[in-house]
Tab-separated table of C-alpha atoms in Angstrom:
chain	number	residue	atom	x	y	z
V	1301	MET	CA	-0.166	0.067	-0.036
V	1302	LEU	CA	1.552	3.582	-0.961
V	1303	LYS	CA	1.181	5.785	1.922
V	1304	GLN	CA	0.108	9.516	1.259
V	1305	LEU	CA	-1.906	8.357	-1.487
V	1306	SER	CA	-5.822	8.184	-1.665
V	1307	VAL	CA	-8.037	7.353	-4.435
V	1308	PHE	CA	-11.553	8.472	-4.502
V	1309	SER	CA	-14.797	8.102	-6.826
V	1310	GLY	CA	-17.767	9.653	-7.619
V	1311	ASN	CA	-20.869	7.811	-8.754
V	1312	ALA	CA	-20.029	7.792	-12.601
V	1313	ASN	CA	-17.730	4.457	-12.449
V	1314	ARG	CA	-17.142	3.172	-8.989
V	1315	PRO	CA	-16.414	-0.140	-9.869
V	1316	LEU	CA	-13.417	1.185	-12.220
V	1317	ALA	CA	-12.023	3.218	-9.139
V	1318	GLU	CA	-12.331	-0.117	-6.939
V	1319	GLU	CA	-10.621	-2.237	-9.264
V	1320	ILE	CA	-7.808	0.500	-9.484
V	1321	CYS	CA	-7.674	0.153	-5.807
V	1322	GLN	CA	-7.372	-3.270	-5.681
V	1323	CYS	CA	-4.229	-3.081	-8.330
V	1324	ILE	CA	-2.760	-0.250	-6.199
V	1325	GLY	CA	-3.211	-2.097	-2.529
V	1326	ALA	CA	-4.957	0.907	-1.275
V	1327	PRO	CA	-8.639	1.051	-0.055
V	1328	LEU	CA	-10.981	3.498	-1.882
V	1329	GLY	CA	-11.257	6.692	-0.025
V	1330	ALA	CA	-14.049	7.520	2.093
V	1331	ALA	CA	-16.487	10.004	0.439
V	1332	LYS	CA	-20.207	10.570	0.518
V	1333	VAL	CA	-21.252	11.674	-2.981
V	1334	GLY	CA	-25.025	12.379	-3.340
V	1335	HIS	CA	-27.449	14.856	-4.405
V	1336	PHE	CA	-30.277	17.106	-2.999
V	1337	SER	CA	-33.972	16.651	-3.953
V	1338	ASP	CA	-33.605	19.700	-6.381
V	1339	GLY	CA	-30.645	17.698	-8.080
V	1340	GLU	CA	-27.794	19.766	-6.706
V	1341	CYS	CA	-24.547	17.704	-6.061
V	1342	PHE	CA	-23.160	17.366	-2.501
V	1343	VAL	CA	-20.023	15.989	-1.456
V	1344	GLU	CA	-18.224	15.026	2.107
V	1345	ILE	CA	-14.968	13.648	2.324
V	1346	GLY	CA	-15.062	11.246	5.176
V	1347	GLU	CA	-11.172	11.178	5.928
V	1348	ASN	CA	-8.362	13.368	6.636
V	1349	VAL	CA	-6.682	14.468	3.274
V	1350	ARG	CA	-4.646	17.328	4.691
V	1351	GLY	CA	-1.152	17.072	2.398
V	1352	VAL	CA	-2.433	13.803	0.869
V	1353	ASN	CA	-1.672	13.120	-2.927
V	1354	CYS	CA	-5.568	12.656	-4.213
V	1355	PHE	CA	-6.729	10.662	-7.302
V	1356	LEU	CA	-10.171	11.255	-8.207
V	1357	VAL	CA	-11.684	8.871	-10.813
V	1358	GLN	CA	-14.495	10.098	-12.499
V	1359	PRO	CA	-15.529	9.883	-16.487
V	1360	THR	CA	-17.535	12.595	-17.676
V	1361	SER	CA	-20.123	9.943	-19.243
V	1362	PRO	CA	-24.127	10.055	-19.318
V	1363	PRO	CA	-25.299	12.057	-17.948
V	1364	VAL	CA	-22.659	14.155	-18.788
V	1365	ASN	CA	-23.625	17.578	-17.333
V	1366	HIS	CA	-24.449	15.708	-13.713
V	1367	ASN	CA	-20.998	13.747	-13.861
V	1368	VAL	CA	-19.108	16.830	-14.755
V	1369	MET	CA	-20.520	18.846	-12.007
V	1370	GLU	CA	-20.023	16.012	-9.539
V	1371	LEU	CA	-16.304	16.020	-10.696
V	1372	LEU	CA	-16.156	19.675	-10.029
V	1373	VAL	CA	-17.588	19.751	-6.698
V	1374	MET	CA	-15.161	16.905	-5.559
V	1375	ILE	CA	-12.492	18.580	-6.368
V	1376	ASP	CA	-13.436	21.824	-4.754
V	1377	ALA	CA	-14.109	19.643	-1.646
V	1378	LEU	CA	-10.659	18.192	-1.796
V	1379	LYS	CA	-9.091	21.615	-2.335
V	1380	ARG	CA	-10.815	22.847	0.778
V	1381	ALA	CA	-9.860	19.859	2.777
V	1382	SER	CA	-6.124	20.796	2.136
V	1383	ALA	CA	-5.232	17.971	-0.165
V	1384	GLY	CA	-1.722	18.063	-1.099
V	1385	SER	CA	-2.660	17.425	-4.656
V	1386	ILE	CA	-5.445	16.634	-6.589
V	1387	ILE	CA	-4.857	14.542	-9.821
V	1388	ALA	CA	-8.260	14.214	-12.032
V	1389	ILE	CA	-8.524	10.656	-13.658
V	1390	ILE	CA	-10.957	11.287	-16.377
V	1391	PRO	CA	-11.252	7.958	-18.287
V	1392	TYR	CA	-13.751	9.418	-20.818
V	1393	PHE	CA	-13.540	13.193	-21.390
V	1394	GLY	CA	-16.939	14.410	-22.208
V	1395	TYR	CA	-17.425	17.468	-24.569
V	1396	ALA	CA	-14.391	16.250	-26.255
V	1397	ARG	CA	-16.085	16.295	-29.748
V	1398	GLN	CA	-16.836	20.102	-29.364
V	1399	ASP	CA	-12.916	21.079	-29.568
V	1400	ARG	CA	-13.259	23.747	-32.206
V	1401	LYS	CA	-15.637	25.988	-33.912
V	1402	VAL	CA	-17.475	24.339	-36.706
V	1403	LYS	CA	-20.154	26.965	-37.340
V	1404	PRO	CA	-20.294	30.783	-36.790
V	1405	ARG	CA	-21.496	31.513	-33.227
V	1406	THR	CA	-20.695	28.195	-31.883
V	1407	PRO	CA	-18.967	27.152	-28.496
V	1408	ILE	CA	-15.480	25.507	-28.124
V	1409	SER	CA	-17.160	23.617	-24.880
V	1410	ALA	CA	-13.948	21.424	-24.505
V	1411	LYS	CA	-12.054	24.542	-23.769
V	1412	LEU	CA	-14.865	25.395	-21.283
V	1413	VAL	CA	-14.975	22.069	-19.416
V	1414	ALA	CA	-11.063	22.241	-19.081
V	1415	ASP	CA	-11.307	25.841	-17.813
V	1416	LEU	CA	-13.904	24.435	-15.192
V	1417	ILE	CA	-11.568	21.448	-14.195
V	1418	THR	CA	-8.687	23.903	-13.684
V	1419	ALA	CA	-10.648	26.398	-11.673
V	1420	ALA	CA	-11.960	24.083	-9.283
V	1421	GLY	CA	-8.600	23.127	-8.020
V	1422	ALA	CA	-6.999	20.343	-10.309
V	1423	ASN	CA	-3.299	20.070	-10.027
V	1424	ARG	CA	-2.995	17.647	-12.854
V	1425	VAL	CA	-5.407	15.781	-15.596
V	1426	LEU	CA	-5.292	12.240	-16.897
V	1427	SER	CA	-7.726	10.800	-19.659
V	1428	VAL	CA	-7.382	8.064	-22.172
V	1429	ASP	CA	-7.869	8.322	-25.933
V	1430	LEU	CA	-9.072	11.625	-26.294
V	1431	HIS	CA	-11.489	12.384	-29.343
V	1432	ALA	CA	-8.920	15.186	-30.292
V	1433	GLY	CA	-5.307	15.187	-28.967
V	1434	GLN	CA	-4.967	19.150	-28.956
V	1435	ILE	CA	-7.513	19.046	-26.080
V	1436	GLN	CA	-4.634	18.659	-23.873
V	1437	GLY	CA	-3.584	22.092	-24.675
V	1438	PHE	CA	-6.568	23.540	-23.251
V	1439	PHE	CA	-5.376	22.809	-19.926
V	1440	ASN	CA	-3.262	25.156	-17.881
V	1441	VAL	CA	-2.001	22.123	-15.713
V	1442	PRO	CA	0.036	19.292	-16.597
V	1443	PHE	CA	-2.239	16.660	-18.579
V	1444	ASP	CA	-1.333	12.812	-19.179
V	1445	HIS	CA	-2.992	11.216	-22.157
V	1446	LEU	CA	-2.956	7.527	-22.038
V	1447	PHE	CA	-3.876	5.317	-24.573
V	1448	ALA	CA	-5.839	1.763	-24.428
V	1449	LEU	CA	-3.627	0.381	-26.903
V	1450	PRO	CA	-1.469	-1.965	-24.670
V	1451	VAL	CA	-5.084	-3.502	-23.299
V	1452	MET	CA	-6.680	-3.669	-26.728
V	1453	ILE	CA	-3.525	-5.156	-28.505
V	1454	GLU	CA	-3.163	-7.877	-25.890
V	1455	TYR	CA	-6.595	-9.127	-26.323
V	1456	MET	CA	-6.567	-8.637	-30.508
V	1457	ARG	CA	-3.364	-11.042	-30.726
V	1458	GLU	CA	-4.927	-13.617	-28.574
V	1459	ARG	CA	-8.363	-13.219	-30.428
V	1460	PHE	CA	-7.223	-12.967	-33.662
V	1461	HIS	CA	-3.898	-14.689	-34.162
V	1462	ASN	CA	-4.846	-17.104	-36.654
V	1463	ASP	CA	-6.644	-14.658	-38.896
V	1464	GLU	CA	-5.454	-12.156	-41.783
V	1465	VAL	CA	-6.318	-8.934	-40.176
V	1466	VAL	CA	-6.715	-5.514	-41.685
V	1467	ILE	CA	-6.974	-2.449	-39.175
V	1468	VAL	CA	-9.742	-0.223	-40.879
V	1469	SER	CA	-10.008	3.447	-40.033
V	1470	PRO	CA	-13.605	4.815	-40.126
V	1471	ASP	CA	-12.613	8.239	-41.372
V	1472	ALA	CA	-9.425	10.070	-42.457
V	1473	GLY	CA	-8.914	11.495	-39.133
V	1474	GLY	CA	-8.266	8.197	-37.455
V	1475	VAL	CA	-5.879	7.099	-39.545
V	1476	GLU	CA	-2.802	7.762	-37.077
V	1477	ARG	CA	-4.474	5.873	-34.407
V	1478	ALA	CA	-5.206	2.877	-36.990
V	1479	ARG	CA	-1.536	3.102	-38.018
V	1480	ALA	CA	-0.471	2.743	-34.720
V	1481	TYR	CA	-2.324	-0.613	-34.291
V	1482	SER	CA	-1.480	-1.835	-37.562
V	1483	LYS	CA	2.252	-1.521	-36.693
V	1484	ARG	CA	2.081	-3.252	-33.485
V	1485	LEU	CA	0.005	-6.265	-35.142
V	1486	LYS	CA	2.152	-6.053	-38.495
V	1487	SER	CA	-1.175	-5.990	-40.306
V	1488	ALA	CA	-2.629	-4.056	-43.578
V	1489	LEU	CA	-4.343	-0.831	-43.417
V	1490	ALA	CA	-7.685	0.325	-44.808
V	1491	ILE	CA	-9.406	3.652	-44.473
V	1492	ILE	CA	-13.400	4.181	-45.035
V	1493	ASP	CA	-14.182	7.428	-47.066
V	1494	LYS	CA	-17.306	9.000	-45.787
V	1495	ARG	CA	-19.589	12.288	-46.135
V	1496	ARG	CA	-21.171	13.450	-43.016
V	1497	GLU	CA	-24.394	15.210	-43.652
V	1498	ALA	CA	-25.412	16.004	-40.012
V	1499	ALA	CA	-24.300	15.349	-36.629
V	1500	ASN	CA	-24.574	11.747	-35.662
V	1501	VAL	CA	-25.410	10.856	-39.499
V	1502	SER	CA	-22.765	9.497	-41.563
V	1503	GLU	CA	-22.820	7.946	-45.001
V	1504	VAL	CA	-20.087	5.794	-46.172
V	1505	MET	CA	-18.670	6.256	-49.884
V	1506	ASN	CA	-15.858	4.291	-50.317
V	1507	VAL	CA	-13.212	1.727	-49.007
V	1508	ILE	CA	-9.384	2.357	-49.810
V	1509	GLY	CA	-7.631	-0.601	-49.113
V	1510	ASN	CA	-7.905	-4.349	-49.569
V	1511	VAL	CA	-10.071	-6.120	-47.086
V	1512	ASP	CA	-11.244	-9.106	-49.271
V	1513	GLY	CA	-11.368	-12.387	-47.356
V	1514	LYS	CA	-9.883	-10.639	-44.195
V	1515	THR	CA	-10.982	-10.144	-40.829
V	1516	ALA	CA	-11.445	-6.333	-40.650
V	1517	LEU	CA	-11.146	-4.544	-37.333
V	1518	LEU	CA	-12.801	-1.171	-37.444
V	1519	LEU	CA	-11.062	1.081	-34.903
V	1520	ASP	CA	-12.274	4.240	-33.333
V	1521	ASP	CA	-11.829	6.081	-29.958
V	1522	LEU	CA	-15.772	6.037	-29.280
V	1523	ILE	CA	-18.822	4.663	-30.154
V	1524	ASP	CA	-22.060	7.060	-29.596
V	1525	THR	CA	-24.936	5.933	-31.866
V	1526	ALA	CA	-23.001	3.694	-33.768
V	1527	GLY	CA	-24.035	4.952	-37.221
V	1528	THR	CA	-20.613	5.524	-38.348
V	1529	LEU	CA	-19.329	1.985	-37.497
V	1530	THR	CA	-22.552	-0.058	-38.864
V	1531	ASN	CA	-22.462	1.607	-42.126
V	1532	ALA	CA	-18.842	0.825	-42.519
V	1533	ALA	CA	-19.519	-2.556	-41.399
V	1534	ARG	CA	-21.887	-2.940	-44.318
V	1535	ALA	CA	-19.355	-1.460	-46.542
V	1536	LEU	CA	-16.683	-3.977	-45.554
V	1537	LYS	CA	-18.837	-6.754	-46.131
V	1538	GLU	CA	-19.773	-5.830	-49.689
V	1539	LYS	CA	-16.111	-5.368	-50.335
V	1540	GLY	CA	-15.707	-8.920	-49.282
V	1541	ALA	CA	-14.310	-8.641	-45.781
V	1542	ARG	CA	-14.891	-12.512	-43.891
V	1543	HIS	CA	-15.209	-10.896	-40.426
V	1544	VAL	CA	-15.869	-7.623	-39.299
V	1545	VAL	CA	-15.282	-6.521	-35.490
V	1546	ALA	CA	-15.621	-3.100	-34.124
V	1547	VAL	CA	-12.928	-1.976	-31.596
V	1548	ALA	CA	-13.437	1.152	-29.775
V	1549	THR	CA	-12.039	2.702	-26.154
V	1550	HIS	CA	-15.266	4.220	-25.151
V	1551	GLY	CA	-18.649	2.759	-25.479
V	1552	VAL	CA	-21.001	5.613	-25.014
V	1553	LEU	CA	-23.767	3.560	-26.894
V	1554	SER	CA	-26.683	6.337	-26.881
V	1555	GLY	CA	-29.777	6.527	-28.592
V	1556	PRO	CA	-30.313	3.836	-31.015
V	1557	ALA	CA	-26.518	2.090	-30.826
V	1558	ILE	CA	-27.674	-1.195	-29.288
V	1559	GLY	CA	-30.232	-1.962	-31.869
V	1560	ARG	CA	-27.913	-0.504	-34.714
V	1561	ILE	CA	-25.418	-3.042	-33.651
V	1562	ASP	CA	-27.712	-6.103	-32.998
V	1563	GLU	CA	-28.649	-5.457	-36.913
V	1564	SER	CA	-25.495	-4.818	-38.372
V	1565	PRO	CA	-22.969	-7.120	-39.800
V	1566	LEU	CA	-20.641	-6.479	-36.712
V	1567	GLU	CA	-19.820	-9.981	-34.925
V	1568	GLU	CA	-18.241	-8.402	-32.119
V	1569	VAL	CA	-17.743	-4.875	-30.337
V	1570	ILE	CA	-14.731	-4.670	-28.315
V	1571	ILE	CA	-14.752	-1.529	-25.965
V	1572	THR	CA	-13.497	-0.783	-22.290
V	1573	ASN	CA	-14.835	-0.181	-19.168
V	1574	SER	CA	-13.922	3.606	-19.205
V	1575	ILE	CA	-17.779	4.096	-19.096
V	1576	PRO	CA	-20.427	1.905	-17.372
V	1577	LEU	CA	-22.439	-0.097	-19.740
V	1578	ASN	CA	-26.080	0.960	-19.687
V	1579	GLU	CA	-28.914	-1.528	-19.322
V	1580	ARG	CA	-29.595	-2.394	-22.853
V	1581	ALA	CA	-25.769	-2.734	-23.488
V	1582	GLN	CA	-25.194	-5.343	-20.733
V	1583	GLN	CA	-27.826	-7.420	-22.673
V	1584	CYS	CA	-25.952	-7.208	-25.881
V	1585	ALA	CA	-24.260	-10.479	-26.428
V	1586	LYS	CA	-21.890	-8.897	-29.247
V	1587	ILE	CA	-20.186	-6.525	-26.714
V	1588	LYS	CA	-17.043	-7.359	-25.109
V	1589	VAL	CA	-15.412	-5.274	-22.541
V	1590	LEU	CA	-11.745	-4.881	-21.763
V	1591	SER	CA	-10.624	-3.540	-18.206
V	1592	LEU	CA	-8.515	-0.408	-17.838
V	1593	GLY	CA	-7.904	-1.059	-14.333
V	1594	LYS	CA	-4.239	-2.034	-14.421
V	1595	LEU	CA	-3.285	0.556	-16.950
V	1596	LEU	CA	-4.773	3.404	-14.760
V	1597	ALA	CA	-3.373	1.873	-11.399
V	1598	ASP	CA	0.226	1.848	-13.103
V	1599	ALA	CA	-0.109	5.356	-14.395
V	1600	ILE	CA	-1.232	6.357	-10.826
V	1601	LYS	CA	1.815	4.891	-9.251
V	1602	ARG	CA	4.125	6.289	-11.737
V	1603	ILE	CA	2.637	9.776	-11.248
V	1604	TYR	CA	2.913	9.053	-7.278
V	1605	HIS	CA	6.632	8.234	-7.740
V	1606	GLY	CA	7.542	10.693	-10.252
V	1607	ASP	CA	8.458	8.099	-13.087
V	1608	SER	CA	7.784	8.332	-16.737
V	1609	ILE	CA	4.009	7.847	-18.019
V	1610	SER	CA	5.050	7.509	-21.697
V	1611	SER	CA	7.091	4.294	-21.043
V	1612	LEU	CA	3.915	2.359	-20.378
V	1613	PHE	CA	3.517	2.513	-24.401
V	1614	GLU	CA	7.209	1.612	-25.595
């Protein structure tokens, strides 16, 4: 057990926080996190944290606004309890898709959330597979950007070791991520060319690369309504892919996502536990969940000891 280190959790993903604590060998910090009848968040830290390095695990997943506010209130509570340092562990960073102005008179909400977290009192932030890497620059405190790649690669090598695999990026923006996986698996690379007509609506136009007779692993950072991945899966099947599997770090799975996945050619959807599965997702036989617990625990120990984070991915 590491002394002068405490891990706290909001209500967004307590099972992940408990798993992290098991890997670290420290109990989950005592904190009462609730809300008043009108919806206001209320937090009470139940132990002495004066001078203690506090790690707060709270993804800003659905319900996004509630979990963001819960994160901010917990940071403030730790700050006012004289915590030595406050490190916000945000496995899934909500509002990440609003990282730039796409039209006139629209906000850059990712920057606003970053400012709120910093103003609340966080000394450091850690997140996993940001939708846009430049969000790190929105923070005026140190930011550690982790990747689920080690967890995913280990499973892929066991699951598809006998298959001829091709890593497929569902859009041009994800090519760098897909190339990193392709390099480590020593596999081919393909790209989906699509045209987005409106938010959460996509139309697949073409498949660039050879997928005929191969196991196509569709790689993305998150799955929201699943429109992009299911349309891409159909296009890959039409091009002759033998098997189509979706791989994504964050399973938001909102709206019609589960219905689309059930009706699609996708044979498996591999995600992590950065976000707890909703009730419908838990009943979906196609979904496979991998754990980030050990990866995050290793990162926490490295931050605590002042060791390198980047060495986790070498």
